[in-house]
Coordinates of C-alpha atoms in Angstrom, one line a residue:
Chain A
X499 CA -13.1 44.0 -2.9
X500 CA -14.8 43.9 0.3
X501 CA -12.3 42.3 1.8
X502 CA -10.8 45.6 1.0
X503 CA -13.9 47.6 1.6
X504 CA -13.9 46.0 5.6
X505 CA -9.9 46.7 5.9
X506 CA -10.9 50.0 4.8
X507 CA -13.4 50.8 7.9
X508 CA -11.4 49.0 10.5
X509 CA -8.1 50.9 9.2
X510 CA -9.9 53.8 9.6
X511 CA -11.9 53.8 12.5
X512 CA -10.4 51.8 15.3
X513 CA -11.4 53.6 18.1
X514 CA -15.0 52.9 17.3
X515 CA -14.1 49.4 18.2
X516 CA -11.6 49.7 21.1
X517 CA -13.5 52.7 22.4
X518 CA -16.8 50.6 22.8
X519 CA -14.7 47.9 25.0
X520 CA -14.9 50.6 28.2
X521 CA -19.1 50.9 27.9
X522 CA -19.3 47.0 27.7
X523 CA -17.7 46.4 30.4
X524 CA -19.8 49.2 31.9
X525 CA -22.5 47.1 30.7
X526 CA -21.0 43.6 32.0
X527 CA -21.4 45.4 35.8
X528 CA -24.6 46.8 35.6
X529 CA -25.7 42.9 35.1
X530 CA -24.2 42.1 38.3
X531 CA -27.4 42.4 40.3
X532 CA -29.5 38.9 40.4
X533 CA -32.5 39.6 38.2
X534 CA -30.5 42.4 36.4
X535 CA -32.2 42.1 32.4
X536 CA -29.8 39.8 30.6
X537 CA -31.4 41.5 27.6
X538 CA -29.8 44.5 28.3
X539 CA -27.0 42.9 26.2
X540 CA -29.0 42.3 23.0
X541 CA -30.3 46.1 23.3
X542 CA -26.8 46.8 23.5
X543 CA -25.5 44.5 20.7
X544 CA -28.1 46.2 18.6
X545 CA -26.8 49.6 18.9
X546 CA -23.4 48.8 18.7
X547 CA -24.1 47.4 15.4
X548 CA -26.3 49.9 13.6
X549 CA -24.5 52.6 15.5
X550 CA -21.3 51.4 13.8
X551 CA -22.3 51.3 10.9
X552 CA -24.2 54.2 10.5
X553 CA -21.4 56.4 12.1
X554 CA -18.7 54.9 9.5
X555 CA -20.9 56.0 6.6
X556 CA -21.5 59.4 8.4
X557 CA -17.9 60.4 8.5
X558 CA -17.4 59.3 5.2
X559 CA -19.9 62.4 4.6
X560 CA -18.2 64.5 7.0
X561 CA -14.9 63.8 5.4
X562 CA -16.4 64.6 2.1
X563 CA -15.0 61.3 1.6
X564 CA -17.9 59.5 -0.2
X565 CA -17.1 61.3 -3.6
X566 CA -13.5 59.6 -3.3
X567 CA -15.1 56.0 -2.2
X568 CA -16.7 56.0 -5.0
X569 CA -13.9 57.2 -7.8
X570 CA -12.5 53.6 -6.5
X571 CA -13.2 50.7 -8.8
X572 CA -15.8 49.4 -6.4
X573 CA -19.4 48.9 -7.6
X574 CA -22.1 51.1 -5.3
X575 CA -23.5 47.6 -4.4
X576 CA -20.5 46.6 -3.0
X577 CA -20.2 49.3 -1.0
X578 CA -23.4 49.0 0.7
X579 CA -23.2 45.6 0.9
X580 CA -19.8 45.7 2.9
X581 CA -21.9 48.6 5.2
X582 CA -24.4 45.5 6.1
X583 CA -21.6 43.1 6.7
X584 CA -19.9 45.0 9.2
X585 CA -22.9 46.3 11.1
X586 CA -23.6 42.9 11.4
X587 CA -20.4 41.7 12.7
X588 CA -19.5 44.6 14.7
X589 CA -23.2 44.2 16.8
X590 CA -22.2 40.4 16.6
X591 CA -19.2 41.4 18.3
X592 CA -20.6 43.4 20.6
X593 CA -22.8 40.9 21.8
X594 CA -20.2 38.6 22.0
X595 CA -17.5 41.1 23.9
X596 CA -20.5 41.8 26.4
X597 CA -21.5 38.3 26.9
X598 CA -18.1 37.4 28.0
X599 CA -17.4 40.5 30.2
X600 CA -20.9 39.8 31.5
X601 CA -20.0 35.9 32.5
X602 CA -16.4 36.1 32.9
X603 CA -16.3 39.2 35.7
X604 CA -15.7 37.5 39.2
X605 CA -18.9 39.4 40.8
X606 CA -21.0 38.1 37.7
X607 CA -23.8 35.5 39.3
X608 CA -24.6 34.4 35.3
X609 CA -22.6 32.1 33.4
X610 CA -21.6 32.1 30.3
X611 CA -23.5 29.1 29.0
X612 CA -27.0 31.0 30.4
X613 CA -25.9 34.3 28.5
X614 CA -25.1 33.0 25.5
X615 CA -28.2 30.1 25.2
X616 CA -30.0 29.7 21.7
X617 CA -32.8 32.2 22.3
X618 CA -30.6 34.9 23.7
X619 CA -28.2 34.6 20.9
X620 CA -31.3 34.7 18.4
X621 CA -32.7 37.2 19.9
X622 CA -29.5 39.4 19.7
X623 CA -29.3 38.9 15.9
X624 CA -33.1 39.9 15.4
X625 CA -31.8 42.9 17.5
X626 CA -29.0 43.4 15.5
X627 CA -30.3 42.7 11.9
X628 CA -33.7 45.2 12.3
X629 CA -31.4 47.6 13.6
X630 CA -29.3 47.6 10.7
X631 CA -31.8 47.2 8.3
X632 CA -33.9 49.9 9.5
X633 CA -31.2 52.7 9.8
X634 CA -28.8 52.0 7.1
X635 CA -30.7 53.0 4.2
X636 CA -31.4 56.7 5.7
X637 CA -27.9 56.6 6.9
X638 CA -26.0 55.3 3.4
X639 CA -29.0 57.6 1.0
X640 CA -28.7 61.0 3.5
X641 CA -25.8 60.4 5.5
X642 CA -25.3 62.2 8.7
X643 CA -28.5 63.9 8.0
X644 CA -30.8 60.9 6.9
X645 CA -29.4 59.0 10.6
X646 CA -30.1 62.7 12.7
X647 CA -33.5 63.0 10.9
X648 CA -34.2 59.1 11.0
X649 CA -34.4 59.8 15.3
X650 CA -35.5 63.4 14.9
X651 CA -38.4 61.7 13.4
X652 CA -38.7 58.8 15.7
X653 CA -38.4 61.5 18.3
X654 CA -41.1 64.2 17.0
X655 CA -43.5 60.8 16.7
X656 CA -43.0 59.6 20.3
X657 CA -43.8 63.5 21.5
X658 CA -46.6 64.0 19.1
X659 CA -47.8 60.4 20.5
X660 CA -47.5 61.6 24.3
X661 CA -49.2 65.0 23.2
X662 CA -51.8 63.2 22.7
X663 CA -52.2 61.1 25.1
X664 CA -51.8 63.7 27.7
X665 CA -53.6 66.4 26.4
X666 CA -56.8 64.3 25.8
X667 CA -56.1 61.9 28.5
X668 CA -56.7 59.0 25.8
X669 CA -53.6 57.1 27.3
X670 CA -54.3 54.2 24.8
X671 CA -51.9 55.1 21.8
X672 CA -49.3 54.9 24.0
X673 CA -49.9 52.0 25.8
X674 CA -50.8 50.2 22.7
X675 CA -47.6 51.1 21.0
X676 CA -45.0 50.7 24.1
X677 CA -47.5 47.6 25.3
X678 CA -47.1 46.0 21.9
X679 CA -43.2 46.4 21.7
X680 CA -42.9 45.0 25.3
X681 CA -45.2 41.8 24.4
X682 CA -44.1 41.2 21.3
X683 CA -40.6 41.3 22.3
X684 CA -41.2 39.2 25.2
X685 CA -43.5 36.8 23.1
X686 CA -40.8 36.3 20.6
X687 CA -37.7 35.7 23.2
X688 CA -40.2 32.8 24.4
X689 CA -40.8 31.3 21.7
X690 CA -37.6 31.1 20.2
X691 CA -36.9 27.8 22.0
X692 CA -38.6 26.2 19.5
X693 CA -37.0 25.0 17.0
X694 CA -39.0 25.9 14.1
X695 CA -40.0 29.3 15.0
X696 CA -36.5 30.0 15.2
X697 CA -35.6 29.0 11.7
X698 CA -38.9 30.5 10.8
X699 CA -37.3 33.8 12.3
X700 CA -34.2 33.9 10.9
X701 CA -36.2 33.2 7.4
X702 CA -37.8 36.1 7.7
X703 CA -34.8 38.1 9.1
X704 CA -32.7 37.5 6.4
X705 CA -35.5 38.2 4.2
X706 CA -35.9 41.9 6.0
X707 CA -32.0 42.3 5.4
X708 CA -32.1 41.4 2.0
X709 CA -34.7 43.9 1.4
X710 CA -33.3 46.4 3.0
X711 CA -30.0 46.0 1.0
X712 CA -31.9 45.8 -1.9
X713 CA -33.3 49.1 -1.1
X714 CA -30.2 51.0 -0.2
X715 CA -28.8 49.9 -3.4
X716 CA -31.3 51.4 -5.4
X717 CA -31.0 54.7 -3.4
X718 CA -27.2 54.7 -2.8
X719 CA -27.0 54.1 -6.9
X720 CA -29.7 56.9 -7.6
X721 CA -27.3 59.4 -5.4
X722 CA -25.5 61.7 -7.5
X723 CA -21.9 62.2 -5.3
Chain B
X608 CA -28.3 49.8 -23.3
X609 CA -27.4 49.9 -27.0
X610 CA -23.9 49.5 -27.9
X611 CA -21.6 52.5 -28.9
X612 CA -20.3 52.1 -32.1
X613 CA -17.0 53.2 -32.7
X614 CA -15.8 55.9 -34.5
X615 CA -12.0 56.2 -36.1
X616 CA -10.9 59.1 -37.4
X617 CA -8.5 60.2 -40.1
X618 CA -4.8 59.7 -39.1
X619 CA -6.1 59.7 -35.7
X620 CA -5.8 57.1 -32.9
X621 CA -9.2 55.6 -31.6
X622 CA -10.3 57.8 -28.7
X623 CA -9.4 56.9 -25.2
X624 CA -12.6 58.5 -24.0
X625 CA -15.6 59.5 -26.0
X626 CA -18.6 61.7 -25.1
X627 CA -21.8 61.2 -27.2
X628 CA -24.4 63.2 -26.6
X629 CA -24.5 63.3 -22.9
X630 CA -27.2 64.5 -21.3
X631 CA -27.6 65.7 -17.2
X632 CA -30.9 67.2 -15.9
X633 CA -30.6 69.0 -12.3
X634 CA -33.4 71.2 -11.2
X635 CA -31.1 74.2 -11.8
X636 CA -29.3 73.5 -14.5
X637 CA -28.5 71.0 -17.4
X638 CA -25.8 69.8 -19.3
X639 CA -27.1 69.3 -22.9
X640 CA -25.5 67.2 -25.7
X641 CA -22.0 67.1 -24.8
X642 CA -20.2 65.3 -27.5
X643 CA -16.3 65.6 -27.4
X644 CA -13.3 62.9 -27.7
X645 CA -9.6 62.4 -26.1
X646 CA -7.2 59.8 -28.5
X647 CA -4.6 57.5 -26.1
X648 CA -1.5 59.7 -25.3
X649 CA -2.7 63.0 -25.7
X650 CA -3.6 66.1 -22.9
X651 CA -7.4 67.1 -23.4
X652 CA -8.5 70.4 -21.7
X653 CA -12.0 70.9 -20.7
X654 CA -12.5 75.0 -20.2
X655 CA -15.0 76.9 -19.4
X656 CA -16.6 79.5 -16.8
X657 CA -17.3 78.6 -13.4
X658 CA -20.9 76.6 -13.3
X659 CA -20.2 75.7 -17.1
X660 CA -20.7 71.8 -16.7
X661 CA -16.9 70.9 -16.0
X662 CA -16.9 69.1 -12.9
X663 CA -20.2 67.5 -13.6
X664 CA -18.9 66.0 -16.6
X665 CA -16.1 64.7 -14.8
X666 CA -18.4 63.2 -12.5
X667 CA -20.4 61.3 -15.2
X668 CA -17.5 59.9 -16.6
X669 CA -16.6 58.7 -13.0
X670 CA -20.4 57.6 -12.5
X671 CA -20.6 59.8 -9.7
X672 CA -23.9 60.7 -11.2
X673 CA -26.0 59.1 -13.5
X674 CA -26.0 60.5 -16.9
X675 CA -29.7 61.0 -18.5
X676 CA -28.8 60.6 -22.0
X677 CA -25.8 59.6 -24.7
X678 CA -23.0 57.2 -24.3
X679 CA -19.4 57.6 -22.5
X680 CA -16.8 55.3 -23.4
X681 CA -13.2 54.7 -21.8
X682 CA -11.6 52.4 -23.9
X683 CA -14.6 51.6 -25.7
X684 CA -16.4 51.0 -22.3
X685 CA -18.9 52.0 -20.8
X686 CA -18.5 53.4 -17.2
X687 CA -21.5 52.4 -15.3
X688 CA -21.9 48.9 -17.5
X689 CA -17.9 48.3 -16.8
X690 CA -17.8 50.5 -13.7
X691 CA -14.8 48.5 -12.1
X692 CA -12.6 47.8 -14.9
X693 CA -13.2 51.8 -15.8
X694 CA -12.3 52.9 -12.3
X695 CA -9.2 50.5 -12.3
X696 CA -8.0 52.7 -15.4
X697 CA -8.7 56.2 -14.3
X698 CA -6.3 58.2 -12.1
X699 CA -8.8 61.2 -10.7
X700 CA -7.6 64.1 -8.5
X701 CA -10.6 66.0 -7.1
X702 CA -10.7 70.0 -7.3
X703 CA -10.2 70.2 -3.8
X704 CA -8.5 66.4 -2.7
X705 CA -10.9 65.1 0.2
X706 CA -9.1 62.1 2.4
X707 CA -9.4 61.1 5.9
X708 CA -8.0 64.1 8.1
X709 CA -6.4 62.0 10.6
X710 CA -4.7 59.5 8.4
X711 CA -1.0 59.9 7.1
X712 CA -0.5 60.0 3.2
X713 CA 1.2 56.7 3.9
X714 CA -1.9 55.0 5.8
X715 CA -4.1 56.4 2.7
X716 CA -1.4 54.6 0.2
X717 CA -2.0 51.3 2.1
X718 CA -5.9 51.9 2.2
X719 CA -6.4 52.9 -1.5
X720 CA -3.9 50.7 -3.2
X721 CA -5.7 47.5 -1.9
X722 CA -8.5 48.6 -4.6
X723 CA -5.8 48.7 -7.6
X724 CA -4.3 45.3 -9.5
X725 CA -1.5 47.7 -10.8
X726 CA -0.9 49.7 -7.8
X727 CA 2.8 50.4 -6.9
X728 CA 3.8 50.8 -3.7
X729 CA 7.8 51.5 -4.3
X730 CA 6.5 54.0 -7.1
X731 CA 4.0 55.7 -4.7
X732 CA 7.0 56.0 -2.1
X733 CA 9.2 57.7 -4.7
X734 CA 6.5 59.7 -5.9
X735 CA 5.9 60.8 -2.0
X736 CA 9.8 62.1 -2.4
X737 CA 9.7 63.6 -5.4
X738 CA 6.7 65.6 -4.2
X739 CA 7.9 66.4 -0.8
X740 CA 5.7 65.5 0.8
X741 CA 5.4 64.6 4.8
X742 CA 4.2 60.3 4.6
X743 CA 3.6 60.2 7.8
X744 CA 1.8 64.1 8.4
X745 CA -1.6 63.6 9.0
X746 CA -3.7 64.3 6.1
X747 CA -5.8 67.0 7.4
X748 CA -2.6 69.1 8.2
X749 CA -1.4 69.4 4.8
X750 CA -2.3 72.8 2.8
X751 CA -4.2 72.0 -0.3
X752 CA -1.2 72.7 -2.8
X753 CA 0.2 69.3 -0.7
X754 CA -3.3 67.7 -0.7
X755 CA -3.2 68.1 -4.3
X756 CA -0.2 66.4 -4.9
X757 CA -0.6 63.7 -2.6
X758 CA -3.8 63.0 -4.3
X759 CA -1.7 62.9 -8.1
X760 CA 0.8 60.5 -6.6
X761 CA -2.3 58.3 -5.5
X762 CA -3.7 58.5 -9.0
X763 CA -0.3 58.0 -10.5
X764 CA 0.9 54.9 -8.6
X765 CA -1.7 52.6 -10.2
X766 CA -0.4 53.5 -13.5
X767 CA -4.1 54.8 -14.6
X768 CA -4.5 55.1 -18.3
X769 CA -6.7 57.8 -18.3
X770 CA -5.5 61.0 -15.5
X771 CA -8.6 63.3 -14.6
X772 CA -7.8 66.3 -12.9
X773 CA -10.6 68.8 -11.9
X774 CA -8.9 72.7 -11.0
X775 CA -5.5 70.6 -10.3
X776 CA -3.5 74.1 -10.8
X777 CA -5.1 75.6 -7.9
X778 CA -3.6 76.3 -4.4
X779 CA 0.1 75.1 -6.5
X780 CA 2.8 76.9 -6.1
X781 CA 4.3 78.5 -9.6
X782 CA 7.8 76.1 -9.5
X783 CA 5.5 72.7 -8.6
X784 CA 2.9 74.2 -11.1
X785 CA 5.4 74.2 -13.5
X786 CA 6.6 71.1 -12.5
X787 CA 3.2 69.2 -12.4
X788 CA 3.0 70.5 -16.1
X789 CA 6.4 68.8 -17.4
X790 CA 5.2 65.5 -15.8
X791 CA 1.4 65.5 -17.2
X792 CA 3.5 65.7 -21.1
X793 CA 6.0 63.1 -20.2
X794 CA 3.0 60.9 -19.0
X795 CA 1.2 60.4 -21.8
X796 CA 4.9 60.8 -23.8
X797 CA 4.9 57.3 -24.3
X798 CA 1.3 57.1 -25.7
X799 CA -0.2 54.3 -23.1
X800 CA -1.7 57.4 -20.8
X801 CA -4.0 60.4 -21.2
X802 CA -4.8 63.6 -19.4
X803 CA -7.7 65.2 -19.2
X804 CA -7.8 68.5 -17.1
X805 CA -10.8 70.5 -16.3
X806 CA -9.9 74.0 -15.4
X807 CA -11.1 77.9 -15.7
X808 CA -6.9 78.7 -15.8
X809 CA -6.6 78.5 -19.1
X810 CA -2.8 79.6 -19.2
X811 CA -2.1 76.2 -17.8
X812 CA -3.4 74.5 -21.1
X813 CA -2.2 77.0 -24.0
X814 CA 1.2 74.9 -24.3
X815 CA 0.1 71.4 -22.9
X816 CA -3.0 70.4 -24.4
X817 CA -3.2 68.9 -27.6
X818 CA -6.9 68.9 -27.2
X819 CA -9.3 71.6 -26.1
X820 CA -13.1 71.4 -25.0
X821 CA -15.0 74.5 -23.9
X822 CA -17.9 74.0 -22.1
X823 CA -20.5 77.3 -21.4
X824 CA -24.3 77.0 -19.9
X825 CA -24.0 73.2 -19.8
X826 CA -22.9 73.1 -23.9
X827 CA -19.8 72.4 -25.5
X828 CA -19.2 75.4 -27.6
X829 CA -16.0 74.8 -28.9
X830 CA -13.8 71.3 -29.3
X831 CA -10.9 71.0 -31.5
X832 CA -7.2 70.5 -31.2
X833 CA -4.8 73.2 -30.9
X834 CA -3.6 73.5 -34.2
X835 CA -7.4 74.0 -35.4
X836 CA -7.5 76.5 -32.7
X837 CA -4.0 78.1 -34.0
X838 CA -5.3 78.1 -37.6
X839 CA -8.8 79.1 -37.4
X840 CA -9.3 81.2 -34.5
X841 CA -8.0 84.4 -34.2
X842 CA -7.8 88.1 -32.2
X843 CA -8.7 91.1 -34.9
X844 CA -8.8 94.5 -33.6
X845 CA -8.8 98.0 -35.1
X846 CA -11.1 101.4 -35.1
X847 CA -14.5 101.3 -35.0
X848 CA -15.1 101.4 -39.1
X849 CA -14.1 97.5 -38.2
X850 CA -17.6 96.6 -37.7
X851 CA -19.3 96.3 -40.8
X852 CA -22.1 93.4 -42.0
X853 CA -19.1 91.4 -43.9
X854 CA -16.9 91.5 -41.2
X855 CA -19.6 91.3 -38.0
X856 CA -20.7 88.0 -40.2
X857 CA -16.9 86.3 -39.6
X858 CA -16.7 87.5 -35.8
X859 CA -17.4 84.9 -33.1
X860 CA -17.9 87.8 -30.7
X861 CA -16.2 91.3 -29.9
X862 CA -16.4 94.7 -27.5
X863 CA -16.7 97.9 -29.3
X864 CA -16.1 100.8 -27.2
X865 CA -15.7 104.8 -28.4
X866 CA -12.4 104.4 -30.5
X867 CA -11.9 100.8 -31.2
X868 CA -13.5 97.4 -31.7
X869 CA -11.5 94.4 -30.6
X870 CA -12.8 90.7 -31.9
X871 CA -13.2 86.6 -32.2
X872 CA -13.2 84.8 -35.3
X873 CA -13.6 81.1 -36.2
X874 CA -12.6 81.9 -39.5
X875 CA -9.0 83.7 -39.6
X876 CA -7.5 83.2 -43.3
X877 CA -11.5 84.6 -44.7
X878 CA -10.8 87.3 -42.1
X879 CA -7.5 88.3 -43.3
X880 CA -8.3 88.0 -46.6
X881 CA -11.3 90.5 -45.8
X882 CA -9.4 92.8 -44.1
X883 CA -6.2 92.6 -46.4
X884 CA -5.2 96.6 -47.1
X885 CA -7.5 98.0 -44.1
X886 CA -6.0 98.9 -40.8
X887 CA -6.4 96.0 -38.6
X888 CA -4.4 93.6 -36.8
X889 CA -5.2 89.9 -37.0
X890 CA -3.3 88.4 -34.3
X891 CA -3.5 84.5 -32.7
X892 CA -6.2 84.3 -30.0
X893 CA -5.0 82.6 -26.1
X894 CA -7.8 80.2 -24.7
X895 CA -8.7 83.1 -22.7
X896 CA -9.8 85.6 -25.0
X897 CA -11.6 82.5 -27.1
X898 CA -13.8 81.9 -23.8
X899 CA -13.5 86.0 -23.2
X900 CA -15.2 86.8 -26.4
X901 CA -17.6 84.2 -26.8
X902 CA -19.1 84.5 -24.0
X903 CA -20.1 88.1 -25.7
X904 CA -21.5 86.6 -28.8
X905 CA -22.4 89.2 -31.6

């Protein structure tokens, strides 16, 4: 069944893949430069995966399509589950399309092997996986909606946050949210050449996942279609 | 949850599908006690006014939304504790068909009959010809008489046991209307299959179902076969001296107006013999004026 499910999406929405090839290779060039951010690609990878997913079970709303996914002898768990799988592969994907463009382009000054070393692969999944794991939920319990309000919200709090700031000229919450981002996604990128903080990592990472499934199930099977 | 037991009736074939007691909350409105049965190769018709309940009890027994209360069986089970083995057996066409626009009805064939163990591709092909319909028009071209019927010939190449249409009637012309009729009976003809058809076009059901169901303000006011409904019910209408406590006592509901009273009983043969020598006319009653005058209950 989700063998079926996956045939499904891809059957139905090809050009989210082949379209995305065009951007990467967008994305391949801009790391042309020496010192471009090599990271640039796991941001990327990210995206491409949550965005994919999230858009599939968007149209699905826009097609008024969901009431008819679910009249198929699928259970809802299923169906979300097949939602995390390919959000996964397609930022996996991504990653990997990006990486080769990025290596493989004749002007590229970074190899392959430097691209796609343990930490930068590591660090796409983390990427990839709290991307996913944070939107899907909204996206698969609201739809279109839950993913526009999911940002609205991100967006109205970043404002709010720079209100703030600027009107009382306490520049602290802002630098103590963007500064704790920055180190904390520098800190980890470090240290995941060891060994045992990576497993440690990808612990809690599929841990996060799981939860988040978990948690889509129970809305997704509370949502009357 | 507890198990449904079963219930066999006289001379009658265990049900195919069984409402007990259903319950749905909404904010706005509930559907309250719904109790009704379909046997294996018989046509059930679920009537009622727009907002009755119809569609909504189509959706619980698809587990589109969860049910608050009672048990649904298909087959003796239960839809959300057998949710794939239910949905492998029911064929459902939506009230208005929603695919994806920009597929063909052959692309959709290939998607949706990966989900089915029984599908049939040849038959879904045929089924394509027989309806006319473009396989290779995209979806979202189609007018909804053609959506319609390329969403029946989905439901009907995976040979599903149980065929729920919601409003299928609408948007069809009269010769495929026709048409869509003659093969609902000769579906269930060889008593594997049932239909069950929601609709407010009541015409549609006087000569096909074998079972009726009205639905009004979330309740089922009415369920019985079309014989019952033949023998019991009835139209009675004659000058206003009509109305009296005896009679008022057998009407189900009526409309008086300055020179005549025209009304619904449940009761027809204590009706006839009540009015035997007295000018009135006792006359069968259509679906129609059943949900007409009952919806103006004495």
């Amino acid at each position: 069944m989700l063998r079926s499910l996956l045939f499904k999406d891809l059957r139905l929405n090809p050009h989210l893949f082949w379209g995305a090839i065009p951007f990467f290779a967008w994305v391949a060039y801009a790391l042309h430069e020496e010192g471009a951010p090599v990271g640039m690609l796991t941001a990327v990878s990210g995206l491409m995966g949550a965005a994919t997913a999230s858009t599939i079970a968007a149209r699905e709303d826009r097609f008024h399509a969901t009431a008819l996914l679910a009249s198929l002898p699928v259970p809802r768990s299923t169906l979300v589950l097949s939602r995390y799988v390919l959000g996964v592969a397609a930022g996996s994907a991504a990653f990997a399309v990006a990486a080769a463009l990025a290596a493989l382009l004749p002007w590229s000054p970074h190899g392959l092997a430097a691209i796609l070393d343990v930490r930068s692969v590591m660090m796409a999944f983390v990427v990839i996986g709290t991307a996913v794991a944070v939107l899907l939920p909204a996206a698969l319990r609201f739809g279109l909606v839950g993913v526009v309000g999911l940002f609205a919200a991100l967006q109205v709090a970043g404002v709010g946050l720079f209100f703030v700031s600027s009107t009382f000229g306490y520049r602290q919450p802002l630098r103590l949210v963007f500064g704790s981002v920055e180190s904390g996604i520098l800190a980890l990128h470090a240290r995941l050449s060891d060994a045992g903080f990576a497993a440690l990592v990808a612990a809690a990472l599929a841990v996060m996942l799981w939860a988040s499934y978990r948690a889509s199930v129970w809305l997704v099977g509370r949502r009357d279609l | 949850m507890t198990p449904v037991p079963a219930i066999v009736r006289d001379g009658m074939a265990e049900p195919l599908l069984e409402f007990r007691n259903v319950s749905k909350r909404y904010p706005d409105f509930a559907l309250d006690d719904v109790s009704f049965s379909l046997p294996r190769g018989y046509i059930g018709g679920l009537i009622g006014p727009n907002g009755a309940g119809k569609t909504t009890i189509v959706k619980l027994l698809l587990n589109l939304v969860g049910r608050d209360g009672g048990w649904i069986t298909v087959a003796g089970l239960d839809p959300v504790d057998d949710e794939v083995t239910v949905k492998r057996r029911i064929g459902f066409v939506h009230e208005v068909p929603s695919y994806y626009e920009h597929l063909s009805l052959d692309a959709i064939g290939r998607v949706v009959g990966r989900f089915y163990l029984d599908w049939d591709r040849a038959l879904f092909a045929s089924l394509l010809r027989e309806f006319d319909l473009p396989a290779r028009s995209r979806f979202g071209s189609l007018s909804r008489g053609m959506r319609t019927k390329g969403a029946l010939a989905l439901a009907l190449a995976h040979r599903a046991e149980l065929l729920v249409l919601d409003e299928p009637t609408a948007g069809l012309d009269p010769v495929f209307r026709r048409a869509l009729l003659e093969r609902l009976s000769a579906y269930v003809a060889e008593g594997r299959a049932s239909v069950l058809i929601s609709t407010h076009v009541t015409s549609d059901l006087e000569r096909l179902a074998d079972f009726i169901t009205y639905v009004r303000a979330g309740r089922v006011v009415l369920s019985a076969t079309r014989d019952e409904l033949a023998e019991r019910w009835a139209l009675v209408r004659g000058g206003p001296a009509l109305l009296d406590e005896e009679t008022r006592g057998l009407l189900a509901g009526y409309e008086r107006s300055a020179h005549a009273v025209t009304g619904l009983t449940s009761d027809a043969p204590a009706l006839r013999r009540l009015l035997s020598g007295r000018d009135a006319v006792v006359e069968r009653a259509t679906l129609e004026d059943i949900m007409f005058y009952m919806g103006r209950s004495c």
